[in-house]
Short mmCIF file of C-alpha atoms in Angstrom, two decimals:
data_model
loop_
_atom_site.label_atom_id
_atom_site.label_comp_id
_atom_site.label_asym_id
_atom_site.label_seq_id
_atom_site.Cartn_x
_atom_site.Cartn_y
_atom_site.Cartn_z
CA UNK A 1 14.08 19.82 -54.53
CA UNK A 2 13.18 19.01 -58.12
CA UNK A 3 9.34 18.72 -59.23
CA UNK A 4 8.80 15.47 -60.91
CA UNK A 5 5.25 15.89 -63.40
CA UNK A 6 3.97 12.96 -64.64
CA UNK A 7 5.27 10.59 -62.70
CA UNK A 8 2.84 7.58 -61.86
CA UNK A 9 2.21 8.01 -57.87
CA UNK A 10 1.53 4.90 -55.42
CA UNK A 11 -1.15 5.37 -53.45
CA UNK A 12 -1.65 4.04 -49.70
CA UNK A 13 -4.37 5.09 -47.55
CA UNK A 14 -5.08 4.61 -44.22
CA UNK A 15 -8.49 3.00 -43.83
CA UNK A 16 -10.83 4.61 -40.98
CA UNK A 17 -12.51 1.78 -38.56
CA UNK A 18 -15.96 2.95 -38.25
CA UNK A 19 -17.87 2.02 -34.87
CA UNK A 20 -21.43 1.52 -34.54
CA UNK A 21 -20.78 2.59 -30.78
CA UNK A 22 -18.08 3.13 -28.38
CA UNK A 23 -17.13 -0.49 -28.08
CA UNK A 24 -18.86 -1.52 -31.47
CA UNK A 25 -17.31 -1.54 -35.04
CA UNK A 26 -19.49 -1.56 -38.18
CA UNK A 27 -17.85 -3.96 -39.68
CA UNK A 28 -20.17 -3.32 -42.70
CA UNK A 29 -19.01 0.07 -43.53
CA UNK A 30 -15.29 -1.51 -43.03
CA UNK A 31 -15.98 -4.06 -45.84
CA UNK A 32 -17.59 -1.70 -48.36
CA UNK A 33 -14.23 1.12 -47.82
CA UNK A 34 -11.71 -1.50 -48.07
CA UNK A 35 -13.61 -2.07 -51.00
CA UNK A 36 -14.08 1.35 -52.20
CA UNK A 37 -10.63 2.39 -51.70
CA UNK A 38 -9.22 -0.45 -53.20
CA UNK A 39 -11.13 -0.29 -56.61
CA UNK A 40 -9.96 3.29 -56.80
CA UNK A 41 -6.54 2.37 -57.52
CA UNK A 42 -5.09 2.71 -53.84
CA UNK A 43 -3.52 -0.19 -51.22
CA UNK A 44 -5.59 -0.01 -48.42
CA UNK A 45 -3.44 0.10 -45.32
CA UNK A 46 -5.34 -1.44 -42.36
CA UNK A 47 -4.41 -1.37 -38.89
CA UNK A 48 -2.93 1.75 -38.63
CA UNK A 49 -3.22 4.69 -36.42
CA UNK A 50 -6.09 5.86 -38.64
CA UNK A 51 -7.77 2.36 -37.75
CA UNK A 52 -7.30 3.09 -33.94
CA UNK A 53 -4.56 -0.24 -34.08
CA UNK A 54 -3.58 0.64 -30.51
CA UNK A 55 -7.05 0.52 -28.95
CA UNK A 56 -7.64 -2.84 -30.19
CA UNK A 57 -8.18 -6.03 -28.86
CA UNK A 58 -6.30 -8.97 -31.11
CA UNK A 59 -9.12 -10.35 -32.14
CA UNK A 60 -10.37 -7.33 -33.76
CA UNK A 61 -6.99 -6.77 -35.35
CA UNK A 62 -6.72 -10.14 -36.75
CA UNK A 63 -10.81 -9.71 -38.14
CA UNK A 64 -9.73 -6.95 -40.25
CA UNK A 65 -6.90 -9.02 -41.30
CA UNK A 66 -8.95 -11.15 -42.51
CA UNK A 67 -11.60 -9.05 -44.30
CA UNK A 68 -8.68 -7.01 -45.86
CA UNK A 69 -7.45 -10.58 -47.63
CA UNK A 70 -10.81 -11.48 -48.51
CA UNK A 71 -11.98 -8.20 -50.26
CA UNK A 72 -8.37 -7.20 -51.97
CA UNK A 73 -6.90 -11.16 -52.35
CA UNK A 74 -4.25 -9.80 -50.39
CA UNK A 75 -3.15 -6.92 -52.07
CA UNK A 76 -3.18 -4.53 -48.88
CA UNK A 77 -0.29 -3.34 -46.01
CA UNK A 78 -0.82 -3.28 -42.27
CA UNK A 79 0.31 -2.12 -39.10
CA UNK A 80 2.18 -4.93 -36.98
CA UNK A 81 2.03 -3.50 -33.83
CA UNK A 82 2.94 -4.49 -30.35
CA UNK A 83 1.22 -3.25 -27.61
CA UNK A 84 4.18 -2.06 -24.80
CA UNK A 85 4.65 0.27 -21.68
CA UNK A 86 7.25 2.73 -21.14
CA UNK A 87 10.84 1.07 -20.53
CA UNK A 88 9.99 -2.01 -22.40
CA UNK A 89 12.97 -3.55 -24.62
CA UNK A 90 12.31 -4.51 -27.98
CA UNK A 91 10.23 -7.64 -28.76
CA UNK A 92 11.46 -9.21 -32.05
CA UNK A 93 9.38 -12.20 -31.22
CA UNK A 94 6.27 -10.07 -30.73
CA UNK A 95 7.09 -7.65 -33.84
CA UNK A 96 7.44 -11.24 -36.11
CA UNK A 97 4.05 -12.65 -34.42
CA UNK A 98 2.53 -9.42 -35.89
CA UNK A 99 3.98 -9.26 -39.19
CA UNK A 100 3.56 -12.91 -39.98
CA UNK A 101 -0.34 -12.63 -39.22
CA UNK A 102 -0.54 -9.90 -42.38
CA UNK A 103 2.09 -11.65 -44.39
CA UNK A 104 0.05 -15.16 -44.19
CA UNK A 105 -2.61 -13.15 -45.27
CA UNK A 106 -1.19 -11.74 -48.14
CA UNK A 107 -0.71 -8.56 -47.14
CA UNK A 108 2.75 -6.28 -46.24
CA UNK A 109 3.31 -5.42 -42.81
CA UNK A 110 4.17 -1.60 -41.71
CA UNK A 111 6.85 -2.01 -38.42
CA UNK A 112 4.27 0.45 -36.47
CA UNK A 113 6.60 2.22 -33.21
CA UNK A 114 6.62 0.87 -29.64
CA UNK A 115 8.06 2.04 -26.75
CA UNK A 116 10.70 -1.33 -27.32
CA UNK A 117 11.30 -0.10 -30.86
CA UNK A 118 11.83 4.00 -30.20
CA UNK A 119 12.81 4.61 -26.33
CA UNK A 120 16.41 2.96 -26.90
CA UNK A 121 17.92 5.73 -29.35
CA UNK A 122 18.95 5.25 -33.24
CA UNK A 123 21.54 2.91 -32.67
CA UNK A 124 19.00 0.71 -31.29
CA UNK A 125 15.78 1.51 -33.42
CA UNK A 126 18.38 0.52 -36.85
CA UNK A 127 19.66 -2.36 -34.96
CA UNK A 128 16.29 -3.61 -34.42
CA UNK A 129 14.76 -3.60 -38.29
CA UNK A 130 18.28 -5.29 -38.83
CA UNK A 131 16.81 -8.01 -36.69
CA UNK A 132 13.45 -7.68 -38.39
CA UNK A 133 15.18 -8.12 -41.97
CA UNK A 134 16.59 -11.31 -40.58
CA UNK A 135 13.31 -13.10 -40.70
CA UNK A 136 11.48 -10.97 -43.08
CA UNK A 137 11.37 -11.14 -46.63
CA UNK A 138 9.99 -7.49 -47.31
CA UNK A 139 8.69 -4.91 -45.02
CA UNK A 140 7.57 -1.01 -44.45
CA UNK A 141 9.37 0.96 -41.88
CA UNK A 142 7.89 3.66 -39.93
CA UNK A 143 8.59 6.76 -38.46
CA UNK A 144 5.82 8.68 -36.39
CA UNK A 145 6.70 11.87 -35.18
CA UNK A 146 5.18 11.77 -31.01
CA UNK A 147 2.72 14.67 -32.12
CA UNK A 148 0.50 11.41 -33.35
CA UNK A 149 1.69 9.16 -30.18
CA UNK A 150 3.69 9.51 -27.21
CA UNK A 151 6.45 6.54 -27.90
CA UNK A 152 6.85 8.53 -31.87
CA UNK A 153 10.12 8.79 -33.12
CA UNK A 154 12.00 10.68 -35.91
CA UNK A 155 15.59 9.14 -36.11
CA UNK A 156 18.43 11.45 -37.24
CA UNK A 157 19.04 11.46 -41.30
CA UNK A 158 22.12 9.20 -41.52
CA UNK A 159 19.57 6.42 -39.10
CA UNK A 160 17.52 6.66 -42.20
CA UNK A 161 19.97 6.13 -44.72
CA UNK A 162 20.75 2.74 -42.67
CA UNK A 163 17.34 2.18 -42.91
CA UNK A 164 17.41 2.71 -46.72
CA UNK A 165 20.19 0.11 -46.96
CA UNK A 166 18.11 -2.93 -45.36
CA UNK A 167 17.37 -4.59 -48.90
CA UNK A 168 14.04 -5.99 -47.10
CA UNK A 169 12.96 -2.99 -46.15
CA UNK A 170 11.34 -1.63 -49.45
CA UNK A 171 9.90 1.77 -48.17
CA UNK A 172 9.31 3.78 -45.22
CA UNK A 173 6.23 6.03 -44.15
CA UNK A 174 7.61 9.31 -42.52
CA UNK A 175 5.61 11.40 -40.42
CA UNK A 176 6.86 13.89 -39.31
CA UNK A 177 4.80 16.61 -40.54
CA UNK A 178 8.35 18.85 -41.59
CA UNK A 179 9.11 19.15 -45.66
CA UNK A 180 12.74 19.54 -45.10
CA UNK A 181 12.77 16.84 -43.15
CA UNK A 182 11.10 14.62 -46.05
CA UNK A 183 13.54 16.23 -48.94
CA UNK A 184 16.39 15.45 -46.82
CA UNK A 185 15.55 11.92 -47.13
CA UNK A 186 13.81 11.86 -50.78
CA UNK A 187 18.13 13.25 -51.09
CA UNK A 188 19.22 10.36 -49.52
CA UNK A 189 16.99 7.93 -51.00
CA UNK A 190 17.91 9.61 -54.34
CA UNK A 191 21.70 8.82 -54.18
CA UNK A 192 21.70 5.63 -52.33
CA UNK A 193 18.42 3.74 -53.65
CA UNK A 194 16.31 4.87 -55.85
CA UNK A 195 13.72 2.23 -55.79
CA UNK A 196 13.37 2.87 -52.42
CA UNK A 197 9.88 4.39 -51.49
CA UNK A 198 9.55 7.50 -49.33
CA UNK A 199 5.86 7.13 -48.30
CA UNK A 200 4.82 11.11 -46.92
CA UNK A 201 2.68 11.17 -43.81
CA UNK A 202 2.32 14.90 -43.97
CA UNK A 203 -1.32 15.29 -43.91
CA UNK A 204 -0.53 18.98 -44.03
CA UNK A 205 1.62 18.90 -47.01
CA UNK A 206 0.04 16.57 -49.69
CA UNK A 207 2.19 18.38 -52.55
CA UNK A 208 5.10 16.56 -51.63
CA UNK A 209 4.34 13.60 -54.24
CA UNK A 210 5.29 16.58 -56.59
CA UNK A 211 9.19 16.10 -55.81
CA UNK A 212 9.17 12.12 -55.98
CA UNK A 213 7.17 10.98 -52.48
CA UNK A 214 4.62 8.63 -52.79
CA UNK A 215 2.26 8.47 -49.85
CA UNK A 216 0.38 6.34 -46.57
CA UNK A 217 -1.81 9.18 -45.52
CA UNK A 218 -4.51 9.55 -43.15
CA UNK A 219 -5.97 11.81 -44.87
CA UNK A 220 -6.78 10.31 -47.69
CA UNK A 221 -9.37 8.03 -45.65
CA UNK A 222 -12.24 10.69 -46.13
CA UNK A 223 -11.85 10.62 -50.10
CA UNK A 224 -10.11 7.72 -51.64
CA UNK A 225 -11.90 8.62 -55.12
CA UNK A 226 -10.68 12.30 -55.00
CA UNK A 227 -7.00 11.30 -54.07
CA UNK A 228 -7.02 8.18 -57.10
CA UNK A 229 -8.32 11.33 -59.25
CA UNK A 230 -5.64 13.84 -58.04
CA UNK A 231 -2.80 11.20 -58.66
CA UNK A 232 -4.19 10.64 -62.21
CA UNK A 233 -4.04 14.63 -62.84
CA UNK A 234 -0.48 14.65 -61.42
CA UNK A 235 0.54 11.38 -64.28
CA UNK A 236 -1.12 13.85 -67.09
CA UNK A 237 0.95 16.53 -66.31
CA UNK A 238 -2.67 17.98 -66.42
CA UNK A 239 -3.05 21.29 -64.04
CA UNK A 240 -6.05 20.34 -63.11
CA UNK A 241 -4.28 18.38 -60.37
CA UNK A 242 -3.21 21.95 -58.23
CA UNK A 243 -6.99 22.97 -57.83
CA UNK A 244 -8.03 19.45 -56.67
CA UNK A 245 -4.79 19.10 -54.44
CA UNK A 246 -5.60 22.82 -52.66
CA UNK A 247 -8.88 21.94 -51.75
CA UNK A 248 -7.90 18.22 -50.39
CA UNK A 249 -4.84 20.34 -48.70
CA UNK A 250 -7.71 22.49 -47.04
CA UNK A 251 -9.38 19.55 -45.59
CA UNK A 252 -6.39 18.27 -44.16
CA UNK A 253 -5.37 21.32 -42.60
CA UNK A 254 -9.00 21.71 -40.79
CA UNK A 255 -8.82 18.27 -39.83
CA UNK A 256 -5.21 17.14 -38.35
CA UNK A 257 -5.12 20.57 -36.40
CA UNK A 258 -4.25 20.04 -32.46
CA UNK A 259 -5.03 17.63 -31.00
CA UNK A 260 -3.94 16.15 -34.12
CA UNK A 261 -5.58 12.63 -32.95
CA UNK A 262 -8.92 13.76 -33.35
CA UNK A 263 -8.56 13.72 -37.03
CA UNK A 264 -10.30 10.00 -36.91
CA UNK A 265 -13.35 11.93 -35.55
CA UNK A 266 -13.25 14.25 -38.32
CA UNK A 267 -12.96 11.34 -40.87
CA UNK A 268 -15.86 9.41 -39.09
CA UNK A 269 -18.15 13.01 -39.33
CA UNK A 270 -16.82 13.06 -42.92
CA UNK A 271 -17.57 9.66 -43.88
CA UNK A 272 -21.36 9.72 -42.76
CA UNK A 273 -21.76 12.90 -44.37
CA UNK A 274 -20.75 11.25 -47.23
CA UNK A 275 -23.43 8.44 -46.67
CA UNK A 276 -20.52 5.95 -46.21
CA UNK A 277 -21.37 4.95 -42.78
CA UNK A 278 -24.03 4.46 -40.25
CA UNK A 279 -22.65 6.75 -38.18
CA UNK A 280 -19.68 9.08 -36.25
CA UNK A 281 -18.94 6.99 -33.12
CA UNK A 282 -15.51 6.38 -32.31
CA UNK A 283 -13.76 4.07 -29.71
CA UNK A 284 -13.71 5.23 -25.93
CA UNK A 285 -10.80 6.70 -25.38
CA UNK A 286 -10.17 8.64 -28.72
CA UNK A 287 -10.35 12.54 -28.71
CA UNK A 288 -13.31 13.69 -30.15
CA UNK A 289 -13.99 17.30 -32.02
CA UNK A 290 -17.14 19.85 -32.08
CA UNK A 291 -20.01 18.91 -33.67
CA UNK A 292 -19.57 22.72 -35.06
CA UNK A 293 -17.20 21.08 -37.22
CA UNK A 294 -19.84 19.46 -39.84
CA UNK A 295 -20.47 23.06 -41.11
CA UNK A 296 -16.88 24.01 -42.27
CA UNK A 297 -17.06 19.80 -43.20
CA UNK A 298 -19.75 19.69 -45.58
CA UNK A 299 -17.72 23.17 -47.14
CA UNK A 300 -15.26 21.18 -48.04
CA UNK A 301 -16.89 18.23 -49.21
CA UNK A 302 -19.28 20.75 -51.35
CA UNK A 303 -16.23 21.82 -53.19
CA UNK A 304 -14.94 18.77 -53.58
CA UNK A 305 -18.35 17.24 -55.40
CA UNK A 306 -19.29 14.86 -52.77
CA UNK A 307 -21.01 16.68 -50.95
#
């Protein structure tokens, strides 16, 4: 796969819900991150894994809605997700209830998996967004490998050049955490539409914005400024970009190891290292990781200057 320097690189980033407590978010430090992230040049992407979308109540979902819109005047994307069990069908009236709550905000919804959406097989996953682009004028697509959650799903490459043919679906985030995997479709996106955005989820392979991805990371929730500065490097040309890319690359290697969930604790450690939040609570029910952690933390946050 070709390298592409100086190409202009759209940024996403998952936004981190901070908690006060285990059943308390600090809706503060949500404001001023949203805020934070979005000044630096990237779309804040709310409601996603990274924001703990499946251990929320609606209510909570449709608050950060609504503090998204009012701190980016909806310039911002979103998880629509629908909660599900195992054996559930897909619910296009549930997926549309979702997406039209970001959309009348403004914002772009992300089709986030459900057991409905991924148990069926790729027949039935394409056949589904075919539904979705029936009633919806532009949309993200999404495919989460089950290393992040158990109903994940990585459909087979010609799925995803279906996918790529939906004119309403305008990009898809792949997550898979496999570079061949994400060349084989920046290929296919390559011959069949080339507006079409590959958005890499590999949190432990950054780089791949260097052969055409652009990116809805995780990881780039601990340092929106350093990720805005990397991209920046990258539409140069300027070398400077590889040194600031290894050491975010190091981060996200310490940080989405197994169980790769526990990343959000790592981001939550991170951010009130970084003086960004009151403190490192996360939801019950999320893994957690060793407080031994901060040490090899504030390492990395030491060479990255913001520490």
């Amino acid at each position: 796969m070709q390298v592409l320097p100086g190409r202009t690189i759209t940024g996403m980033s998952a936004i981190l819900l901070p908690h006060l407590d285990s059943t308390t978010v600090d809706w503060a430090s949500l404001d001023t991150h949203i805020a934070r992230t979005h000044e630096a040049g990237l779309t804040p992407a709310v409601n996603m894994d990274t924001g703990y979308v499946q251990l929320l109540d609606p209510d909570t979902r449709v608050q950060v809605l609504d503090r998204a819109e009012a701190i980016t005047g909806g310039e911002f994307v979103a998880g629509a997700f629908v909660a599900d069990d195992l054996g559930a069908e897909f619910d296009l009236d549930a997926y549309l209830r979702a997406a039209y709550e970001i959309t009348a905000r403004g914002g772009l919804p992300v089709i986030f998996p459900s057991h409905g959406l991924n148990d069926h097989g790729d027949a039935a996953w394409l056949d589904a967004h075919g539904q979705l682009a029936g009633q919806l004028e532009r949309f993200i697509g999404f495919e989460l490998g089950p290393m992040f959650v158990p109903y994940g799903r990585i459909v087979s490459l010609d799925t995803y050049q279906g996918l790529v043919e939906i004119p309403q679906c305008i990009g898809a985030k792949h997550s898979s955490l496999n570079r061949q995997m994400e060349w084989d479709r920046l290929a296919v996106r390559n011959e069949v539409r080339p507006d079409f955005m590959v958005l890499t989820g590999n949190d432990l392979a950054i780089d791949m914005v260097m052969y055409g991805s652009d990116y809805l990371l995780g990881l780039s929730t601990f340092a929106p400024d350093k990720f805005a500065e990397r991209d920046r490097l990258w539409a140069k040309d300027d070398p400077g970009f590889h040194q600031l890319n290894d050491v975010l690359q190091y981060l996200g290697h310490f940080t989405f190891r197994p169980p790769v969930p526990a990343y959000r604790h790592s981001a939550a450690m991170f951010l009130q290292m970084r003086g960004w939040t009151e403190g490192d609570a996360i939801p019950a029910g999320a893994p957690m990781r060793p407080d031994s952690d901060r040490e090899i933390l504030r390492d990395i946050g030491e060479q990255l200057g913001v520490l």
